[in-house]
Amino acid sequence: MKAFNILFFYLLLSSLNGFSQGGYRQNNYNGTNNRDYSNESTKPSVEDIEKYKAQQLDKIIEKLKVALTLDELQVIAIKNEIASNMKNVDIIIKKEKSEDDKKIEVQALMDKSEIIINSYLNKVQKEKYKVFVEESKSGKKEKKGKKTRGTPAKGEQSDAKDKTAEE
């Protein structure tokens, strides 16, 4: 659940970052920057942010619904908990505190949310949920590890070298 909640937090932060970078075109071939005057406000509207959050929440809930075979009551309860958690994370981020204090508060909020979500699940669903969370954690680690550009890490060989060595 921690990874799942951290995913929410990461999506939230990345969505805010993505929205805030709009309003400019790419540099043209001679290096000058053409400003797009059609959209003067670079900040997204509140409606756009809420719409994006709702889309992300729906995607997450759909994945959970399929993975855990949730009934409609569980879907509604978990969706409300996650939505509440997202709002509380927004509030924490906006506070005038140090980053360490914010991380501690967010972690405590994630732990509380994990306990509440687990309370809505039956025994079989809890086991599936643990597996789901572990897979999401390992998926993130694999993505981070794939950022090398064509050069294998120390001690690793490419598949082609392994195949020739076996023959």
Short mmCIF file of N, CA and C in Angstrom, two decimals:
data_model
loop_
_atom_site.label_atom_id
_atom_site.label_comp_id
_atom_site.label_asym_id
_atom_site.label_seq_id
_atom_site.Cartn_x
_atom_site.Cartn_y
_atom_site.Cartn_z
N MET A 1 0.82 -1.19 0.00
CA MET A 1 0.00 0.00 0.00
C MET A 1 0.86 1.24 0.00
N LYS A 2 2.03 1.16 0.63
CA LYS A 2 2.90 2.32 0.65
C LYS A 2 3.29 2.73 -0.75
N ALA A 3 3.64 1.76 -1.57
CA ALA A 3 4.03 2.07 -2.94
C ALA A 3 2.84 2.63 -3.70
N PHE A 4 1.68 2.09 -3.44
CA PHE A 4 0.47 2.55 -4.11
C PHE A 4 0.20 4.00 -3.73
N ASN A 5 0.35 4.32 -2.49
CA ASN A 5 0.12 5.70 -2.05
C ASN A 5 1.22 6.62 -2.53
N ILE A 6 2.43 6.13 -2.55
CA ILE A 6 3.53 6.94 -3.08
C ILE A 6 3.28 7.21 -4.55
N LEU A 7 2.71 6.24 -5.25
CA LEU A 7 2.34 6.43 -6.65
C LEU A 7 1.34 7.58 -6.78
N PHE A 8 0.34 7.63 -5.89
CA PHE A 8 -0.61 8.74 -5.90
C PHE A 8 0.12 10.06 -5.73
N PHE A 9 0.98 10.11 -4.77
CA PHE A 9 1.72 11.32 -4.47
C PHE A 9 2.56 11.72 -5.67
N TYR A 10 3.25 10.76 -6.28
CA TYR A 10 4.09 11.04 -7.45
C TYR A 10 3.24 11.53 -8.61
N LEU A 11 2.11 10.89 -8.88
CA LEU A 11 1.23 11.31 -9.96
C LEU A 11 0.71 12.72 -9.72
N LEU A 12 0.40 13.00 -8.51
CA LEU A 12 -0.09 14.32 -8.16
C LEU A 12 0.97 15.38 -8.44
N LEU A 13 2.17 15.12 -7.97
CA LEU A 13 3.25 16.09 -8.18
C LEU A 13 3.59 16.22 -9.66
N SER A 14 3.64 15.10 -10.37
CA SER A 14 3.98 15.16 -11.79
C SER A 14 2.89 15.85 -12.59
N SER A 15 1.64 15.69 -12.19
CA SER A 15 0.56 16.36 -12.91
C SER A 15 0.65 17.87 -12.71
N LEU A 16 0.96 18.30 -11.52
CA LEU A 16 1.10 19.73 -11.27
C LEU A 16 2.28 20.28 -12.04
N ASN A 17 3.36 19.54 -12.12
CA ASN A 17 4.53 19.97 -12.86
C ASN A 17 4.23 20.02 -14.35
N GLY A 18 3.53 19.04 -14.87
CA GLY A 18 3.19 19.01 -16.30
C GLY A 18 2.27 20.15 -16.69
N PHE A 19 1.33 20.48 -15.85
CA PHE A 19 0.43 21.58 -16.15
C PHE A 19 1.14 22.93 -16.12
N SER A 20 2.12 23.07 -15.26
CA SER A 20 2.75 24.37 -15.08
C SER A 20 3.74 24.70 -16.18
N GLN A 21 4.09 23.76 -17.04
CA GLN A 21 5.10 24.02 -18.06
C GLN A 21 4.52 24.37 -19.41
N GLY A 22 3.23 24.54 -19.52
CA GLY A 22 2.61 24.86 -20.80
C GLY A 22 2.81 26.30 -21.18
N GLY A 23 2.42 26.66 -22.42
CA GLY A 23 2.44 28.06 -22.81
C GLY A 23 3.58 28.46 -23.71
N TYR A 24 4.56 27.63 -23.95
CA TYR A 24 5.67 27.99 -24.81
C TYR A 24 5.85 26.95 -25.90
N ARG A 25 6.29 27.42 -27.07
CA ARG A 25 6.58 26.51 -28.17
C ARG A 25 8.04 26.09 -28.09
N GLN A 26 8.41 25.14 -28.94
CA GLN A 26 9.81 24.71 -29.02
C GLN A 26 10.64 25.80 -29.68
N ASN A 27 11.94 25.79 -29.41
CA ASN A 27 12.85 26.71 -30.10
C ASN A 27 12.88 26.36 -31.57
N ASN A 28 12.97 27.39 -32.45
CA ASN A 28 13.05 27.08 -33.86
C ASN A 28 14.51 26.81 -34.25
N TYR A 29 14.77 26.61 -35.52
CA TYR A 29 16.08 26.13 -35.95
C TYR A 29 17.22 27.09 -35.67
N ASN A 30 16.99 28.39 -35.56
CA ASN A 30 18.09 29.31 -35.30
C ASN A 30 18.24 29.67 -33.83
N GLY A 31 17.52 29.02 -32.95
CA GLY A 31 17.73 29.17 -31.53
C GLY A 31 16.86 30.20 -30.85
N THR A 32 16.04 30.91 -31.60
CA THR A 32 15.18 31.89 -30.94
C THR A 32 13.95 31.20 -30.39
N ASN A 33 13.40 31.77 -29.36
CA ASN A 33 12.25 31.18 -28.69
C ASN A 33 11.00 31.91 -29.12
N ASN A 34 10.04 31.18 -29.69
CA ASN A 34 8.76 31.77 -30.09
C ASN A 34 7.76 31.57 -28.98
N ARG A 35 7.25 32.64 -28.46
CA ARG A 35 6.27 32.52 -27.39
C ARG A 35 4.88 32.36 -27.97
N ASP A 36 4.12 31.50 -27.39
CA ASP A 36 2.75 31.26 -27.81
C ASP A 36 1.85 32.23 -27.06
N TYR A 37 1.39 33.27 -27.74
CA TYR A 37 0.58 34.30 -27.09
C TYR A 37 -0.90 33.93 -27.01
N SER A 38 -1.27 32.82 -27.61
CA SER A 38 -2.67 32.43 -27.58
C SER A 38 -3.10 31.98 -26.19
N ASN A 39 -2.15 31.52 -25.36
CA ASN A 39 -2.48 31.05 -24.02
C ASN A 39 -1.60 31.80 -23.03
N GLU A 40 -2.04 32.97 -22.61
CA GLU A 40 -1.23 33.81 -21.73
C GLU A 40 -1.06 33.22 -20.33
N SER A 41 -2.08 32.56 -19.81
CA SER A 41 -1.96 32.02 -18.47
C SER A 41 -1.28 30.66 -18.54
N THR A 42 -0.16 30.52 -17.82
CA THR A 42 0.58 29.27 -17.85
C THR A 42 0.09 28.31 -16.77
N LYS A 43 -0.71 28.81 -15.86
CA LYS A 43 -1.25 27.94 -14.81
C LYS A 43 -2.54 27.31 -15.28
N PRO A 44 -2.70 26.02 -14.99
CA PRO A 44 -3.96 25.37 -15.38
C PRO A 44 -5.09 25.84 -14.47
N SER A 45 -6.28 25.74 -15.00
CA SER A 45 -7.42 26.12 -14.18
C SER A 45 -7.69 25.04 -13.14
N VAL A 46 -8.42 25.41 -12.14
CA VAL A 46 -8.77 24.48 -11.07
C VAL A 46 -9.57 23.31 -11.64
N GLU A 47 -10.43 23.61 -12.61
CA GLU A 47 -11.24 22.55 -13.23
C GLU A 47 -10.36 21.54 -13.95
N ASP A 48 -9.30 22.03 -14.64
CA ASP A 48 -8.39 21.13 -15.35
C ASP A 48 -7.65 20.21 -14.38
N ILE A 49 -7.20 20.77 -13.28
CA ILE A 49 -6.48 19.98 -12.29
C ILE A 49 -7.41 18.92 -11.69
N GLU A 50 -8.61 19.33 -11.34
CA GLU A 50 -9.57 18.39 -10.76
C GLU A 50 -9.95 17.29 -11.75
N LYS A 51 -10.10 17.67 -13.01
CA LYS A 51 -10.43 16.68 -14.04
C LYS A 51 -9.30 15.66 -14.18
N TYR A 52 -8.05 16.14 -14.17
CA TYR A 52 -6.90 15.24 -14.29
C TYR A 52 -6.82 14.30 -13.08
N LYS A 53 -7.04 14.85 -11.89
CA LYS A 53 -7.02 14.02 -10.68
C LYS A 53 -8.11 12.96 -10.74
N ALA A 54 -9.29 13.34 -11.21
CA ALA A 54 -10.39 12.38 -11.32
C ALA A 54 -10.05 11.27 -12.31
N GLN A 55 -9.41 11.62 -13.40
CA GLN A 55 -9.00 10.61 -14.39
C GLN A 55 -8.00 9.65 -13.79
N GLN A 56 -7.02 10.19 -13.08
CA GLN A 56 -6.01 9.34 -12.45
C GLN A 56 -6.64 8.43 -11.40
N LEU A 57 -7.56 8.98 -10.62
CA LEU A 57 -8.25 8.19 -9.61
C LEU A 57 -9.05 7.06 -10.25
N ASP A 58 -9.73 7.37 -11.35
CA ASP A 58 -10.51 6.34 -12.04
C ASP A 58 -9.61 5.23 -12.58
N LYS A 59 -8.44 5.59 -13.10
CA LYS A 59 -7.51 4.57 -13.61
C LYS A 59 -7.03 3.66 -12.48
N ILE A 60 -6.70 4.25 -11.36
CA ILE A 60 -6.21 3.47 -10.23
C ILE A 60 -7.30 2.55 -9.70
N ILE A 61 -8.50 3.08 -9.57
CA ILE A 61 -9.62 2.28 -9.06
C ILE A 61 -9.93 1.14 -10.02
N GLU A 62 -9.87 1.39 -11.31
CA GLU A 62 -10.14 0.33 -12.29
C GLU A 62 -9.12 -0.79 -12.17
N LYS A 63 -7.85 -0.44 -11.99
CA LYS A 63 -6.81 -1.46 -11.82
C LYS A 63 -7.06 -2.28 -10.55
N LEU A 64 -7.41 -1.59 -9.48
CA LEU A 64 -7.70 -2.29 -8.22
C LEU A 64 -8.93 -3.18 -8.35
N LYS A 65 -9.94 -2.67 -9.01
CA LYS A 65 -11.19 -3.42 -9.17
C LYS A 65 -10.94 -4.74 -9.90
N VAL A 66 -10.12 -4.68 -10.94
CA VAL A 66 -9.82 -5.89 -11.70
C VAL A 66 -8.90 -6.82 -10.91
N ALA A 67 -7.88 -6.26 -10.30
CA ALA A 67 -6.90 -7.09 -9.59
C ALA A 67 -7.47 -7.75 -8.35
N LEU A 68 -8.36 -7.06 -7.65
CA LEU A 68 -8.88 -7.57 -6.38
C LEU A 68 -10.30 -8.09 -6.45
N THR A 69 -10.92 -8.00 -7.61
CA THR A 69 -12.34 -8.35 -7.78
C THR A 69 -13.21 -7.71 -6.69
N LEU A 70 -13.21 -6.41 -6.70
CA LEU A 70 -13.97 -5.64 -5.71
C LEU A 70 -15.44 -5.56 -6.12
N ASP A 71 -16.32 -5.53 -5.12
CA ASP A 71 -17.73 -5.27 -5.41
C ASP A 71 -17.94 -3.75 -5.41
N GLU A 72 -19.12 -3.32 -5.80
CA GLU A 72 -19.37 -1.89 -5.97
C GLU A 72 -19.25 -1.10 -4.67
N LEU A 73 -19.67 -1.67 -3.57
CA LEU A 73 -19.57 -0.99 -2.29
C LEU A 73 -18.10 -0.77 -1.92
N GLN A 74 -17.29 -1.78 -2.13
CA GLN A 74 -15.86 -1.66 -1.85
C GLN A 74 -15.23 -0.61 -2.77
N VAL A 75 -15.63 -0.60 -4.04
CA VAL A 75 -15.09 0.38 -4.99
C VAL A 75 -15.38 1.79 -4.52
N ILE A 76 -16.62 2.02 -4.11
CA ILE A 76 -17.01 3.36 -3.66
C ILE A 76 -16.24 3.76 -2.40
N ALA A 77 -16.14 2.85 -1.44
CA ALA A 77 -15.45 3.17 -0.19
C ALA A 77 -13.96 3.44 -0.43
N ILE A 78 -13.33 2.60 -1.22
CA ILE A 78 -11.89 2.77 -1.49
C ILE A 78 -11.65 4.03 -2.31
N LYS A 79 -12.52 4.28 -3.27
CA LYS A 79 -12.38 5.49 -4.10
C LYS A 79 -12.49 6.74 -3.23
N ASN A 80 -13.45 6.75 -2.31
CA ASN A 80 -13.59 7.90 -1.41
C ASN A 80 -12.37 8.06 -0.52
N GLU A 81 -11.83 6.96 -0.03
CA GLU A 81 -10.64 7.03 0.82
C GLU A 81 -9.44 7.58 0.04
N ILE A 82 -9.25 7.10 -1.18
CA ILE A 82 -8.12 7.56 -1.98
C ILE A 82 -8.30 9.03 -2.34
N ALA A 83 -9.50 9.44 -2.70
CA ALA A 83 -9.76 10.84 -3.03
C ALA A 83 -9.48 11.73 -1.82
N SER A 84 -9.92 11.29 -0.66
CA SER A 84 -9.66 12.05 0.56
C SER A 84 -8.16 12.14 0.84
N ASN A 85 -7.48 11.03 0.62
CA ASN A 85 -6.04 10.99 0.82
C ASN A 85 -5.33 11.96 -0.13
N MET A 86 -5.77 12.01 -1.38
CA MET A 86 -5.16 12.91 -2.35
C MET A 86 -5.34 14.37 -1.94
N LYS A 87 -6.53 14.70 -1.43
CA LYS A 87 -6.79 16.07 -0.98
C LYS A 87 -5.90 16.42 0.22
N ASN A 88 -5.77 15.48 1.14
CA ASN A 88 -4.92 15.73 2.31
C ASN A 88 -3.45 15.88 1.93
N VAL A 89 -3.00 15.13 0.94
CA VAL A 89 -1.62 15.26 0.46
C VAL A 89 -1.43 16.65 -0.14
N ASP A 90 -2.42 17.13 -0.90
CA ASP A 90 -2.34 18.49 -1.45
C ASP A 90 -2.19 19.52 -0.33
N ILE A 91 -2.96 19.35 0.71
CA ILE A 91 -2.91 20.29 1.84
C ILE A 91 -1.53 20.26 2.49
N ILE A 92 -0.99 19.06 2.67
CA ILE A 92 0.33 18.93 3.28
C ILE A 92 1.40 19.58 2.42
N ILE A 93 1.31 19.38 1.12
CA ILE A 93 2.32 19.95 0.20
C ILE A 93 2.31 21.47 0.26
N LYS A 94 1.14 22.05 0.42
CA LYS A 94 1.02 23.51 0.43
C LYS A 94 1.44 24.15 1.74
N LYS A 95 1.62 23.37 2.78
CA LYS A 95 2.00 23.92 4.08
C LYS A 95 3.41 24.49 4.04
N GLU A 96 3.65 25.45 4.89
CA GLU A 96 4.96 26.08 5.02
C GLU A 96 5.79 25.31 6.03
N LYS A 97 6.26 24.14 5.64
CA LYS A 97 7.08 23.30 6.52
C LYS A 97 8.28 22.82 5.73
N SER A 98 9.21 22.22 6.44
CA SER A 98 10.37 21.65 5.77
C SER A 98 9.96 20.41 4.99
N GLU A 99 10.77 20.05 4.02
CA GLU A 99 10.49 18.88 3.19
C GLU A 99 10.47 17.60 4.03
N ASP A 100 11.33 17.52 5.02
CA ASP A 100 11.36 16.33 5.88
C ASP A 100 10.06 16.18 6.66
N ASP A 101 9.56 17.30 7.19
CA ASP A 101 8.29 17.25 7.92
C ASP A 101 7.15 16.84 7.00
N LYS A 102 7.18 17.36 5.78
CA LYS A 102 6.14 17.00 4.82
C LYS A 102 6.20 15.52 4.49
N LYS A 103 7.40 14.98 4.29
CA LYS A 103 7.54 13.56 3.99
C LYS A 103 7.01 12.70 5.12
N ILE A 104 7.31 13.09 6.34
CA ILE A 104 6.83 12.33 7.50
C ILE A 104 5.31 12.36 7.57
N GLU A 105 4.72 13.53 7.35
CA GLU A 105 3.26 13.65 7.39
C GLU A 105 2.61 12.84 6.28
N VAL A 106 3.17 12.91 5.08
CA VAL A 106 2.62 12.16 3.96
C VAL A 106 2.72 10.66 4.23
N GLN A 107 3.85 10.22 4.78
CA GLN A 107 4.02 8.79 5.08
C GLN A 107 3.01 8.33 6.12
N ALA A 108 2.78 9.14 7.13
CA ALA A 108 1.79 8.79 8.14
C ALA A 108 0.39 8.72 7.52
N LEU A 109 0.10 9.64 6.63
CA LEU A 109 -1.18 9.64 5.94
C LEU A 109 -1.33 8.40 5.06
N MET A 110 -0.26 8.01 4.39
CA MET A 110 -0.29 6.81 3.55
C MET A 110 -0.50 5.55 4.39
N ASP A 111 0.16 5.48 5.51
CA ASP A 111 0.00 4.32 6.40
C ASP A 111 -1.45 4.21 6.89
N LYS A 112 -2.00 5.34 7.29
CA LYS A 112 -3.39 5.36 7.76
C LYS A 112 -4.33 4.93 6.64
N SER A 113 -4.09 5.43 5.45
CA SER A 113 -4.93 5.08 4.31
C SER A 113 -4.83 3.59 3.98
N GLU A 114 -3.64 3.03 4.10
CA GLU A 114 -3.45 1.60 3.84
C GLU A 114 -4.25 0.77 4.83
N ILE A 115 -4.25 1.16 6.08
CA ILE A 115 -5.01 0.43 7.10
C ILE A 115 -6.51 0.51 6.80
N ILE A 116 -6.98 1.68 6.42
CA ILE A 116 -8.39 1.85 6.13
C ILE A 116 -8.80 1.03 4.91
N ILE A 117 -7.98 1.05 3.86
CA ILE A 117 -8.30 0.27 2.66
C ILE A 117 -8.31 -1.22 2.99
N ASN A 118 -7.35 -1.67 3.78
CA ASN A 118 -7.32 -3.09 4.18
C ASN A 118 -8.55 -3.48 4.99
N SER A 119 -9.11 -2.53 5.72
CA SER A 119 -10.31 -2.85 6.51
C SER A 119 -11.53 -3.12 5.62
N TYR A 120 -11.51 -2.63 4.38
CA TYR A 120 -12.61 -2.86 3.46
C TYR A 120 -12.49 -4.20 2.72
N LEU A 121 -11.34 -4.83 2.81
CA LEU A 121 -11.08 -6.04 2.03
C LEU A 121 -11.27 -7.30 2.87
N ASN A 122 -11.65 -8.40 2.19
CA ASN A 122 -11.71 -9.68 2.88
C ASN A 122 -10.32 -10.32 2.84
N LYS A 123 -10.19 -11.49 3.42
CA LYS A 123 -8.88 -12.13 3.58
C LYS A 123 -8.20 -12.40 2.23
N VAL A 124 -8.95 -12.93 1.28
CA VAL A 124 -8.39 -13.25 -0.04
C VAL A 124 -7.97 -11.96 -0.75
N GLN A 125 -8.80 -10.94 -0.66
CA GLN A 125 -8.49 -9.66 -1.29
C GLN A 125 -7.26 -9.01 -0.66
N LYS A 126 -7.09 -9.18 0.63
CA LYS A 126 -5.91 -8.62 1.30
C LYS A 126 -4.64 -9.25 0.75
N GLU A 127 -4.67 -10.56 0.53
CA GLU A 127 -3.50 -11.24 -0.04
C GLU A 127 -3.23 -10.75 -1.46
N LYS A 128 -4.29 -10.62 -2.25
CA LYS A 128 -4.14 -10.11 -3.61
C LYS A 128 -3.61 -8.67 -3.59
N TYR A 129 -4.08 -7.92 -2.61
CA TYR A 129 -3.66 -6.52 -2.49
C TYR A 129 -2.17 -6.43 -2.18
N LYS A 130 -1.70 -7.30 -1.30
CA LYS A 130 -0.27 -7.32 -0.97
C LYS A 130 0.56 -7.62 -2.22
N VAL A 131 0.11 -8.60 -2.99
CA VAL A 131 0.80 -8.96 -4.23
C VAL A 131 0.76 -7.77 -5.21
N PHE A 132 -0.40 -7.14 -5.31
CA PHE A 132 -0.56 -5.99 -6.20
C PHE A 132 0.42 -4.86 -5.84
N VAL A 133 0.53 -4.58 -4.55
CA VAL A 133 1.42 -3.53 -4.09
C VAL A 133 2.88 -3.90 -4.37
N GLU A 134 3.23 -5.15 -4.12
CA GLU A 134 4.60 -5.60 -4.37
C GLU A 134 4.94 -5.52 -5.85
N GLU A 135 4.00 -5.87 -6.70
CA GLU A 135 4.22 -5.78 -8.15
C GLU A 135 4.40 -4.34 -8.57
N SER A 136 3.63 -3.45 -7.99
CA SER A 136 3.77 -2.04 -8.35
C SER A 136 5.12 -1.49 -7.87
N LYS A 137 5.59 -1.96 -6.72
CA LYS A 137 6.91 -1.55 -6.25
C LYS A 137 7.99 -2.07 -7.18
N SER A 138 7.92 -3.33 -7.55
CA SER A 138 8.95 -3.91 -8.41
C SER A 138 8.88 -3.30 -9.81
N GLY A 139 7.69 -2.92 -10.25
CA GLY A 139 7.55 -2.26 -11.55
C GLY A 139 8.26 -0.93 -11.58
N LYS A 140 8.18 -0.18 -10.52
CA LYS A 140 8.88 1.10 -10.44
C LYS A 140 10.38 0.90 -10.43
N LYS A 141 10.85 -0.10 -9.69
CA LYS A 141 12.28 -0.34 -9.61
C LYS A 141 12.83 -0.77 -10.96
N GLU A 142 12.07 -1.58 -11.71
CA GLU A 142 12.50 -2.00 -13.03
C GLU A 142 12.57 -0.82 -13.97
N LYS A 143 11.60 0.09 -13.90
CA LYS A 143 11.62 1.27 -14.77
C LYS A 143 12.82 2.14 -14.45
N LYS A 144 13.15 2.28 -13.18
CA LYS A 144 14.32 3.08 -12.81
C LYS A 144 15.59 2.44 -13.33
N GLY A 145 15.66 1.12 -13.31
CA GLY A 145 16.84 0.41 -13.76
C GLY A 145 17.02 0.43 -15.27
N LYS A 146 15.99 0.69 -16.04
CA LYS A 146 16.05 0.66 -17.49
C LYS A 146 16.53 1.97 -18.09
N LYS A 147 16.95 2.91 -17.31
CA LYS A 147 17.32 4.21 -17.83
C LYS A 147 18.72 4.24 -18.43
N THR A 148 19.46 3.14 -18.40
CA THR A 148 20.76 3.12 -19.04
C THR A 148 20.56 3.06 -20.54
N ARG A 149 21.47 3.66 -21.29
CA ARG A 149 21.30 3.76 -22.74
C ARG A 149 22.17 2.75 -23.46
N GLY A 150 21.72 1.56 -23.57
CA GLY A 150 22.36 0.57 -24.40
C GLY A 150 23.60 -0.06 -23.81
N THR A 151 24.13 0.45 -22.75
CA THR A 151 25.32 -0.14 -22.15
C THR A 151 24.89 -0.93 -20.94
N PRO A 152 25.20 -2.21 -20.89
CA PRO A 152 24.81 -3.01 -19.74
C PRO A 152 25.59 -2.60 -18.50
N ALA A 153 24.98 -2.79 -17.37
CA ALA A 153 25.63 -2.48 -16.10
C ALA A 153 26.78 -3.45 -15.87
N LYS A 154 27.64 -3.13 -14.93
CA LYS A 154 28.78 -4.00 -14.65
C LYS A 154 28.30 -5.38 -14.27
N GLY A 155 28.94 -6.38 -14.86
CA GLY A 155 28.60 -7.75 -14.52
C GLY A 155 27.45 -8.31 -15.35
N GLU A 156 26.82 -7.48 -16.19
CA GLU A 156 25.72 -7.95 -17.03
C GLU A 156 26.20 -8.08 -18.46
N GLN A 157 25.64 -9.04 -19.16
CA GLN A 157 25.95 -9.21 -20.56
C GLN A 157 24.65 -9.13 -21.34
N SER A 158 24.78 -8.82 -22.62
CA SER A 158 23.58 -8.78 -23.44
C SER A 158 23.12 -10.20 -23.76
N ASP A 159 21.89 -10.33 -24.21
CA ASP A 159 21.35 -11.63 -24.56
C ASP A 159 22.12 -12.27 -25.70
N ALA A 160 22.59 -11.46 -26.64
CA ALA A 160 23.32 -12.00 -27.78
C ALA A 160 24.62 -12.66 -27.31
N LYS A 161 25.31 -12.04 -26.39
CA LYS A 161 26.55 -12.61 -25.88
C LYS A 161 26.28 -13.91 -25.13
N ASP A 162 25.16 -13.95 -24.39
CA ASP A 162 24.81 -15.17 -23.67
C ASP A 162 24.50 -16.31 -24.61
N LYS A 163 23.82 -16.03 -25.71
CA LYS A 163 23.46 -17.06 -26.66
C LYS A 163 24.70 -17.62 -27.37
N THR A 164 25.62 -16.74 -27.72
CA THR A 164 26.84 -17.21 -28.39
C THR A 164 27.71 -18.00 -27.41
N ALA A 165 27.70 -17.66 -26.15
CA ALA A 165 28.49 -18.38 -25.17
C ALA A 165 27.93 -19.77 -24.93
N GLU A 166 26.58 -19.90 -25.04
CA GLU A 166 25.97 -21.21 -24.82
C GLU A 166 26.24 -22.16 -25.97
N GLU A 167 26.39 -21.62 -27.18
CA GLU A 167 26.62 -22.45 -28.37
C GLU A 167 28.04 -22.87 -28.40
#
